[in-house]
Amino acid sequence: EVQLVESGGGLVQPGGSLKLSCAASGFTVSGSAIHWVRQPSGKGLEWVGRIRSKANNYATGYAASVTGRFTISRDDSKNTAYLQMNSLKTEDTAVYYCTRPSHDSSVSTFDYWGQGTLVTVSS
Amino acid sequence: QSVLTQPPSVSGAPGQRVTISCTESSSNIGAAYDVHWYQQLPGTAPKVLIYGNTNRPSGVPDRFSGSKSGTSASLAITGLQAEDEADYYCQSYDSSLSGYVFGTGTKVTVL
C-alpha cells in the first residue's frame, strides 16, 4: 500500500528556515516523482514544486512564489523526500502536502497524498 | 501566469445536477494539456475524481463526469447527494511556467 507521511512542520519566525520530510512506503521514491502542494487555511491548493525520478535525473522545478527560497531533495536510501524552506514569509503559512503522481510527466494526476503538515510563519 | 478560474460556490438540492466550470486565462494550457479534477472533503487531502478530462478512476461513482473544450473544462455531478458536499479543484499543466496549476476551487453545498 502506498503511503506518504509528512513531518517537520511547526512555528517559525519570518526570515527563518524549516525542513519538511516526506517518508514514503509501498513504492521507491527513486522510481517516482514527488511533488509538494500547499494550502493556506480556508484557501485553495497551490503547487509548490517537484523532484523528478532517477530516470529523469532528479530534475527539480518550482512555483515562481518559492523559487530561490525552497529546495526539494531526496534520500533514496531512506525512501524520503524533503522540502527545505528558507527566507520564510508570513504568506508561506499553510498545510504542506507531499504527493506522488500517477507518472513522471506533465499529464500526471496527483494520485497519492500525505496527511499534510502545518507550517506557521509568525513573529 | 496562467490562472484556472472556478466559481467560488455552487449549490443544489439532493438529486439535482450541478456543474462546475474551469476556465483558463491564457493560451498556455489550451487543448494541449489534460485537465483533472479533485474532491477535497473537510479536513482531508484531495482525491482524484476525474483524470484526463473525462476519465473516472475506479471507485468514483458515475454521477461524476468531466468534459473539456478548448480552454474550458467542466465537472458535472448528477443526482447530487449529501456526501458530495466538498471543495472541488481542477488542475492542469502550464507550459510557460513548466509547472502545475490548480483552479481557484469551488465549494459545493447540498441544500
PDB file of C-alpha atoms in Angstrom:
ATOM      1  CA  GLU A   1       0.000   0.000   0.000  1.00  0.00           C
ATOM      2  CA  VAL A   2       1.359   3.415  -0.984  1.00  0.00           C
ATOM      3  CA  GLN A   3       1.727   5.769   1.955  1.00  0.00           C
ATOM      4  CA  LEU A   4       3.245   9.213   2.368  1.00  0.00           C
ATOM      5  CA  VAL A   5       3.886  10.718   5.790  1.00  0.00           C
ATOM      6  CA  GLU A   6       4.970  14.326   6.170  1.00  0.00           C
ATOM      7  CA  SER A   7       6.735  15.688   9.222  1.00  0.00           C
ATOM      8  CA  GLY A   8       8.735  18.700  10.299  1.00  0.00           C
ATOM      9  CA  GLY A   9       6.077  21.381  10.358  1.00  0.00           C
ATOM     10  CA  GLY A  10       5.829  23.936  13.120  1.00  0.00           C
ATOM     11  CA  LEU A  11       6.071  27.578  14.081  1.00  0.00           C
ATOM     12  CA  VAL A  12       8.910  29.641  12.634  1.00  0.00           C
ATOM     13  CA  GLN A  13       9.649  33.350  12.568  1.00  0.00           C
ATOM     14  CA  PRO A  14       9.673  35.344   9.334  1.00  0.00           C
ATOM     15  CA  GLY A  15      13.041  35.006   7.665  1.00  0.00           C
ATOM     16  CA  GLY A  16      13.625  31.630   9.285  1.00  0.00           C
ATOM     17  CA  SER A  17      14.074  28.148   7.838  1.00  0.00           C
ATOM     18  CA  LEU A  18      12.335  24.818   8.138  1.00  0.00           C
ATOM     19  CA  LYS A  19      12.856  21.416   6.535  1.00  0.00           C
ATOM     20  CA  LEU A  20       9.921  19.140   5.865  1.00  0.00           C
ATOM     21  CA  SER A  21      10.220  15.406   5.300  1.00  0.00           C
ATOM     22  CA  CYS A  22       8.034  13.084   3.262  1.00  0.00           C
ATOM     23  CA  ALA A  23       8.587   9.442   4.182  1.00  0.00           C
ATOM     24  CA  ALA A  24       7.325   7.026   1.546  1.00  0.00           C
ATOM     25  CA  SER A  25       6.325   3.385   1.800  1.00  0.00           C
ATOM     26  CA  GLY A  26       4.841   0.931  -0.670  1.00  0.00           C
ATOM     27  CA  PHE A  27       6.988   2.261  -3.523  1.00  0.00           C
ATOM     28  CA  THR A  28      10.533   3.512  -4.129  1.00  0.00           C
ATOM     29  CA  VAL A  29      10.977   7.265  -4.403  1.00  0.00           C
ATOM     30  CA  SER A  30      13.845   6.809  -6.859  1.00  0.00           C
ATOM     31  CA  GLY A  31      11.364   5.493  -9.412  1.00  0.00           C
ATOM     32  CA  SER A  32       8.823   8.237  -8.930  1.00  0.00           C
ATOM     33  CA  ALA A  33       8.469  11.997  -8.965  1.00  0.00           C
ATOM     34  CA  ILE A  34       7.468  13.655  -5.692  1.00  0.00           C
ATOM     35  CA  HIS A  35       5.572  16.939  -5.631  1.00  0.00           C
ATOM     36  CA  TRP A  36       4.796  19.363  -2.820  1.00  0.00           C
ATOM     37  CA  VAL A  37       1.452  21.190  -2.702  1.00  0.00           C
ATOM     38  CA  ARG A  38       0.381  23.680  -0.042  1.00  0.00           C
ATOM     39  CA  GLN A  39      -2.933  25.010   1.197  1.00  0.00           C
ATOM     40  CA  PRO A  40      -3.376  28.054   3.450  1.00  0.00           C
ATOM     41  CA  SER A  41      -6.172  27.623   5.940  1.00  0.00           C
ATOM     42  CA  GLY A  42      -9.537  28.098   4.265  1.00  0.00           C
ATOM     43  CA  LYS A  43      -7.942  28.702   0.876  1.00  0.00           C
ATOM     44  CA  GLY A  44      -7.126  26.810  -2.308  1.00  0.00           C
ATOM     45  CA  LEU A  45      -4.348  24.484  -3.373  1.00  0.00           C
ATOM     46  CA  GLU A  46      -1.026  25.783  -4.690  1.00  0.00           C
ATOM     47  CA  TRP A  47       1.607  23.652  -6.394  1.00  0.00           C
ATOM     48  CA  VAL A  48       4.988  24.317  -4.770  1.00  0.00           C
ATOM     49  CA  GLY A  49       7.429  22.203  -6.724  1.00  0.00           C
ATOM     50  CA  ARG A  50       8.627  18.740  -7.670  1.00  0.00           C
ATOM     51  CA  ILE A  51      11.619  16.469  -7.924  1.00  0.00           C
ATOM     52  CA  ARG A  52      11.563  14.024 -10.787  1.00  0.00           C
ATOM     53  CA  SER A  53      12.549  10.370 -10.829  1.00  0.00           C
ATOM     54  CA  LYS A  54      16.057   8.973 -11.162  1.00  0.00           C
ATOM     55  CA  ALA A  55      15.298   8.231 -14.817  1.00  0.00           C
ATOM     56  CA  ASN A  56      14.735  11.963 -15.300  1.00  0.00           C
ATOM     57  CA  ASN A  57      17.908  12.877 -13.456  1.00  0.00           C
ATOM     58  CA  TYR A  58      16.108  14.055 -10.314  1.00  0.00           C
ATOM     59  CA  ALA A  59      15.334  17.365 -12.055  1.00  0.00           C
ATOM     60  CA  THR A  60      13.576  19.925  -9.887  1.00  0.00           C
ATOM     61  CA  GLY A  61      11.063  22.647 -10.678  1.00  0.00           C
ATOM     62  CA  TYR A  62       9.353  25.258  -8.529  1.00  0.00           C
ATOM     63  CA  ALA A  63       6.484  27.701  -8.478  1.00  0.00           C
ATOM     64  CA  ALA A  64       7.506  31.317  -9.014  1.00  0.00           C
ATOM     65  CA  SER A  65       6.415  32.199  -5.475  1.00  0.00           C
ATOM     66  CA  VAL A  66       9.067  29.948  -3.909  1.00  0.00           C
ATOM     67  CA  THR A  67      11.858  29.888  -6.495  1.00  0.00           C
ATOM     68  CA  GLY A  68      15.174  30.758  -4.897  1.00  0.00           C
ATOM     69  CA  ARG A  69      13.870  30.111  -1.373  1.00  0.00           C
ATOM     70  CA  PHE A  70      12.678  26.492  -1.415  1.00  0.00           C
ATOM     71  CA  THR A  71      14.645  23.408  -2.415  1.00  0.00           C
ATOM     72  CA  ILE A  72      13.364  19.858  -2.922  1.00  0.00           C
ATOM     73  CA  SER A  73      15.720  16.939  -2.438  1.00  0.00           C
ATOM     74  CA  ARG A  74      15.531  13.213  -1.768  1.00  0.00           C
ATOM     75  CA  ASP A  75      17.421  10.451   0.009  1.00  0.00           C
ATOM     76  CA  ASP A  76      16.749   7.191  -1.772  1.00  0.00           C
ATOM     77  CA  SER A  77      18.413   5.177   0.989  1.00  0.00           C
ATOM     78  CA  LYS A  78      15.746   6.468   3.374  1.00  0.00           C
ATOM     79  CA  ASN A  79      12.983   6.450   0.742  1.00  0.00           C
ATOM     80  CA  THR A  80      12.279  10.036   1.755  1.00  0.00           C
ATOM     81  CA  ALA A  81      11.888  13.387   0.012  1.00  0.00           C
ATOM     82  CA  TYR A  82      12.478  16.774   1.599  1.00  0.00           C
ATOM     83  CA  LEU A  83      11.373  20.367   1.242  1.00  0.00           C
ATOM     84  CA  GLN A  84      13.917  22.861   2.546  1.00  0.00           C
ATOM     85  CA  MET A  85      12.280  26.237   3.100  1.00  0.00           C
ATOM     86  CA  ASN A  86      14.436  29.322   3.647  1.00  0.00           C
ATOM     87  CA  SER A  87      13.669  33.028   3.992  1.00  0.00           C
ATOM     88  CA  LEU A  88      10.159  32.169   5.088  1.00  0.00           C
ATOM     89  CA  LYS A  89       7.407  34.748   4.785  1.00  0.00           C
ATOM     90  CA  THR A  90       4.066  35.001   6.562  1.00  0.00           C
ATOM     91  CA  GLU A  91       2.377  34.137   3.279  1.00  0.00           C
ATOM     92  CA  ASP A  92       4.092  30.724   3.335  1.00  0.00           C
ATOM     93  CA  THR A  93       1.831  29.724   6.229  1.00  0.00           C
ATOM     94  CA  ALA A  94      -0.081  26.665   5.050  1.00  0.00           C
ATOM     95  CA  VAL A  95      -0.585  22.940   5.307  1.00  0.00           C
ATOM     96  CA  TYR A  96       2.072  21.312   3.149  1.00  0.00           C
ATOM     97  CA  TYR A  97       1.299  18.042   1.390  1.00  0.00           C
ATOM     98  CA  CYS A  98       3.667  15.742  -0.454  1.00  0.00           C
ATOM     99  CA  THR A  99       2.105  13.838  -3.314  1.00  0.00           C
ATOM    100  CA  ARG A 100       3.057  11.060  -5.690  1.00  0.00           C
ATOM    101  CA  PRO A 101       1.861  11.496  -9.260  1.00  0.00           C
ATOM    102  CA  SER A 102       0.454   8.774 -11.489  1.00  0.00           C
ATOM    103  CA  HIS A 103       3.597   9.079 -13.603  1.00  0.00           C
ATOM    104  CA  ASP A 104       6.530  11.411 -14.026  1.00  0.00           C
ATOM    105  CA  SER A 105       5.139  13.654 -16.751  1.00  0.00           C
ATOM    106  CA  SER A 106       3.176  16.838 -17.354  1.00  0.00           C
ATOM    107  CA  VAL A 107      -0.078  14.906 -17.805  1.00  0.00           C
ATOM    108  CA  SER A 108       0.052  13.183 -14.438  1.00  0.00           C
ATOM    109  CA  THR A 109      -2.517  13.408 -11.692  1.00  0.00           C
ATOM    110  CA  PHE A 110      -1.592  13.578  -8.021  1.00  0.00           C
ATOM    111  CA  ASP A 111      -2.735  10.124  -7.037  1.00  0.00           C
ATOM    112  CA  TYR A 112      -1.385   9.696  -3.529  1.00  0.00           C
ATOM    113  CA  TRP A 113      -1.227  12.324  -0.815  1.00  0.00           C
ATOM    114  CA  GLY A 114       0.149  12.511   2.674  1.00  0.00           C
ATOM    115  CA  GLN A 115      -1.876  13.799   5.599  1.00  0.00           C
ATOM    116  CA  GLY A 116      -0.158  17.189   5.464  1.00  0.00           C
ATOM    117  CA  THR A 117       1.969  19.109   7.945  1.00  0.00           C
ATOM    118  CA  LEU A 118       1.205  22.628   9.154  1.00  0.00           C
ATOM    119  CA  VAL A 119       3.784  25.375   8.759  1.00  0.00           C
ATOM    120  CA  THR A 120       3.084  28.644  10.551  1.00  0.00           C
ATOM    121  CA  VAL A 121       5.281  31.662   9.858  1.00  0.00           C
ATOM    122  CA  SER A 122       4.705  34.276  12.509  1.00  0.00           C
ATOM    123  CA  SER A 123       6.578  36.506  14.930  1.00  0.00           C
TER     124      SER A 123
ATOM    125  CA  GLN B   1       0.840  33.479 -15.272  1.00  0.00           C
ATOM    126  CA  SER B   2      -1.932  31.047 -16.004  1.00  0.00           C
ATOM    127  CA  VAL B   3      -4.996  31.036 -13.798  1.00  0.00           C
ATOM    128  CA  LEU B   4      -7.707  28.419 -13.737  1.00  0.00           C
ATOM    129  CA  THR B   5     -10.897  30.181 -12.675  1.00  0.00           C
ATOM    130  CA  GLN B   6     -13.763  28.359 -10.995  1.00  0.00           C
ATOM    131  CA  PRO B   7     -16.959  29.700  -9.442  1.00  0.00           C
ATOM    132  CA  PRO B   8     -16.463  30.093  -5.666  1.00  0.00           C
ATOM    133  CA  SER B   9     -19.583  28.120  -4.874  1.00  0.00           C
ATOM    134  CA  VAL B  10     -22.430  26.125  -6.366  1.00  0.00           C
ATOM    135  CA  SER B  11     -25.388  24.565  -4.622  1.00  0.00           C
ATOM    136  CA  GLY B  12     -28.234  22.216  -5.360  1.00  0.00           C
ATOM    137  CA  ALA B  13     -30.885  20.095  -3.771  1.00  0.00           C
ATOM    138  CA  PRO B  14     -30.422  16.354  -3.399  1.00  0.00           C
ATOM    139  CA  GLY B  15     -30.965  14.646  -6.737  1.00  0.00           C
ATOM    140  CA  GLN B  16     -30.267  17.729  -8.796  1.00  0.00           C
ATOM    141  CA  ARG B  17     -27.486  18.273 -11.327  1.00  0.00           C
ATOM    142  CA  VAL B  18     -24.767  20.849 -10.773  1.00  0.00           C
ATOM    143  CA  THR B  19     -21.841  21.838 -12.951  1.00  0.00           C
ATOM    144  CA  ILE B  20     -18.524  23.469 -12.113  1.00  0.00           C
ATOM    145  CA  SER B  21     -16.602  25.334 -14.786  1.00  0.00           C
ATOM    146  CA  CYS B  22     -12.835  25.684 -15.027  1.00  0.00           C
ATOM    147  CA  THR B  23     -11.643  28.377 -17.412  1.00  0.00           C
ATOM    148  CA  GLU B  24      -8.009  29.174 -18.066  1.00  0.00           C
ATOM    149  CA  SER B  25      -6.909  32.743 -18.610  1.00  0.00           C
ATOM    150  CA  SER B  26      -4.069  32.162 -21.027  1.00  0.00           C
ATOM    151  CA  SER B  27      -3.279  30.018 -24.005  1.00  0.00           C
ATOM    152  CA  ASN B  28      -0.578  28.071 -22.228  1.00  0.00           C
ATOM    153  CA  ILE B  29      -2.830  25.167 -21.374  1.00  0.00           C
ATOM    154  CA  GLY B  30      -5.403  25.142 -24.122  1.00  0.00           C
ATOM    155  CA  ALA B  31      -6.112  21.925 -25.895  1.00  0.00           C
ATOM    156  CA  ALA B  32      -2.638  20.523 -25.334  1.00  0.00           C
ATOM    157  CA  TYR B  33      -2.882  19.562 -21.690  1.00  0.00           C
ATOM    158  CA  ASP B  34      -5.327  17.432 -19.796  1.00  0.00           C
ATOM    159  CA  VAL B  35      -7.488  18.770 -17.003  1.00  0.00           C
ATOM    160  CA  HIS B  36      -8.014  16.723 -13.859  1.00  0.00           C
ATOM    161  CA  TRP B  37     -10.496  17.175 -11.035  1.00  0.00           C
ATOM    162  CA  TYR B  38     -10.083  16.603  -7.292  1.00  0.00           C
ATOM    163  CA  GLN B  39     -12.571  16.375  -4.453  1.00  0.00           C
ATOM    164  CA  GLN B  40     -11.478  17.559  -1.019  1.00  0.00           C
ATOM    165  CA  LEU B  41     -13.666  16.633   1.921  1.00  0.00           C
ATOM    166  CA  PRO B  42     -13.280  18.755   5.069  1.00  0.00           C
ATOM    167  CA  GLY B  43     -10.053  18.060   6.913  1.00  0.00           C
ATOM    168  CA  THR B  44      -8.720  15.594   4.355  1.00  0.00           C
ATOM    169  CA  ALA B  45      -6.279  15.573   1.451  1.00  0.00           C
ATOM    170  CA  PRO B  46      -7.627  15.925  -2.094  1.00  0.00           C
ATOM    171  CA  LYS B  47      -8.660  12.839  -4.031  1.00  0.00           C
ATOM    172  CA  VAL B  48      -8.652  12.339  -7.798  1.00  0.00           C
ATOM    173  CA  LEU B  49     -12.195  12.452  -9.156  1.00  0.00           C
ATOM    174  CA  ILE B  50     -11.612  12.803 -12.916  1.00  0.00           C
ATOM    175  CA  TYR B  51      -8.370  12.389 -14.845  1.00  0.00           C
ATOM    176  CA  GLY B  52      -7.521  13.132 -18.457  1.00  0.00           C
ATOM    177  CA  ASN B  53     -10.542  15.433 -18.864  1.00  0.00           C
ATOM    178  CA  THR B  54     -13.198  12.719 -18.869  1.00  0.00           C
ATOM    179  CA  ASN B  55     -11.992   9.553 -17.112  1.00  0.00           C
ATOM    180  CA  ARG B  56     -13.114   8.286 -13.719  1.00  0.00           C
ATOM    181  CA  PRO B  57     -10.761   6.257 -11.514  1.00  0.00           C
ATOM    182  CA  SER B  58     -12.183   3.003 -10.252  1.00  0.00           C
ATOM    183  CA  GLY B  59     -14.404   3.569  -7.257  1.00  0.00           C
ATOM    184  CA  VAL B  60     -15.618   7.020  -8.305  1.00  0.00           C
ATOM    185  CA  PRO B  61     -19.396   6.965  -8.818  1.00  0.00           C
ATOM    186  CA  ASP B  62     -20.611   7.504 -12.371  1.00  0.00           C
ATOM    187  CA  ARG B  63     -22.677  10.504 -11.290  1.00  0.00           C
ATOM    188  CA  PHE B  64     -19.413  12.437 -11.646  1.00  0.00           C
ATOM    189  CA  SER B  65     -18.424  13.309 -15.211  1.00  0.00           C
ATOM    190  CA  GLY B  66     -15.916  15.611 -16.854  1.00  0.00           C
ATOM    191  CA  SER B  67     -15.645  17.378 -20.170  1.00  0.00           C
ATOM    192  CA  LYS B  68     -13.244  19.764 -21.896  1.00  0.00           C
ATOM    193  CA  SER B  69     -13.479  22.027 -24.886  1.00  0.00           C
ATOM    194  CA  GLY B  70     -10.626  24.309 -25.888  1.00  0.00           C
ATOM    195  CA  THR B  71      -9.552  26.300 -22.839  1.00  0.00           C
ATOM    196  CA  SER B  72     -12.516  25.374 -20.642  1.00  0.00           C
ATOM    197  CA  ALA B  73     -13.372  22.261 -18.699  1.00  0.00           C
ATOM    198  CA  SER B  74     -16.392  21.266 -16.652  1.00  0.00           C
ATOM    199  CA  LEU B  75     -17.270  18.849 -13.889  1.00  0.00           C
ATOM    200  CA  ALA B  76     -20.864  17.691 -13.626  1.00  0.00           C
ATOM    201  CA  ILE B  77     -22.470  15.996 -10.660  1.00  0.00           C
ATOM    202  CA  THR B  78     -25.805  14.389 -11.427  1.00  0.00           C
ATOM    203  CA  GLY B  79     -28.081  13.041  -8.718  1.00  0.00           C
ATOM    204  CA  LEU B  80     -26.447  15.242  -6.079  1.00  0.00           C
ATOM    205  CA  GLN B  81     -26.017  13.556  -2.701  1.00  0.00           C
ATOM    206  CA  ALA B  82     -25.284  14.922   0.776  1.00  0.00           C
ATOM    207  CA  GLU B  83     -21.873  13.226   0.754  1.00  0.00           C
ATOM    208  CA  ASP B  84     -20.891  15.282  -2.307  1.00  0.00           C
ATOM    209  CA  GLU B  85     -20.637  18.398  -0.149  1.00  0.00           C
ATOM    210  CA  ALA B  86     -16.952  19.265  -0.506  1.00  0.00           C
ATOM    211  CA  ASP B  87     -14.454  21.513  -2.251  1.00  0.00           C
ATOM    212  CA  TYR B  88     -13.601  20.723  -5.874  1.00  0.00           C
ATOM    213  CA  TYR B  89     -10.486  21.748  -7.773  1.00  0.00           C
ATOM    214  CA  CYS B  90      -9.457  21.479 -11.405  1.00  0.00           C
ATOM    215  CA  GLN B  91      -5.774  21.065 -12.216  1.00  0.00           C
ATOM    216  CA  SER B  92      -3.570  21.147 -15.297  1.00  0.00           C
ATOM    217  CA  TYR B  93      -0.071  21.926 -16.518  1.00  0.00           C
ATOM    218  CA  ASP B  94       1.239  25.283 -17.681  1.00  0.00           C
ATOM    219  CA  SER B  95       3.965  25.004 -20.277  1.00  0.00           C
ATOM    220  CA  SER B  96       5.073  28.632 -19.897  1.00  0.00           C
ATOM    221  CA  LEU B  97       5.729  28.067 -16.193  1.00  0.00           C
ATOM    222  CA  SER B  98       6.942  24.496 -16.585  1.00  0.00           C
ATOM    223  CA  GLY B  99       4.713  23.870 -13.615  1.00  0.00           C
ATOM    224  CA  TYR B 100       1.342  22.689 -12.459  1.00  0.00           C
ATOM    225  CA  VAL B 101      -1.680  24.841 -11.717  1.00  0.00           C
ATOM    226  CA  PHE B 102      -4.808  24.339  -9.655  1.00  0.00           C
ATOM    227  CA  GLY B 103      -8.126  26.022 -10.125  1.00  0.00           C
ATOM    228  CA  THR B 104      -9.357  28.542  -7.583  1.00  0.00           C
ATOM    229  CA  GLY B 105     -11.688  25.943  -6.073  1.00  0.00           C
ATOM    230  CA  THR B 106     -15.459  25.547  -5.786  1.00  0.00           C
ATOM    231  CA  LYS B 107     -17.429  24.731  -2.680  1.00  0.00           C
ATOM    232  CA  VAL B 108     -20.426  22.519  -3.385  1.00  0.00           C
ATOM    233  CA  THR B 109     -23.292  22.817  -0.925  1.00  0.00           C
ATOM    234  CA  VAL B 110     -26.162  20.355  -0.830  1.00  0.00           C
ATOM    235  CA  LEU B 111     -29.290  22.199   0.246  1.00  0.00           C
TER     236      LEU B 111
END
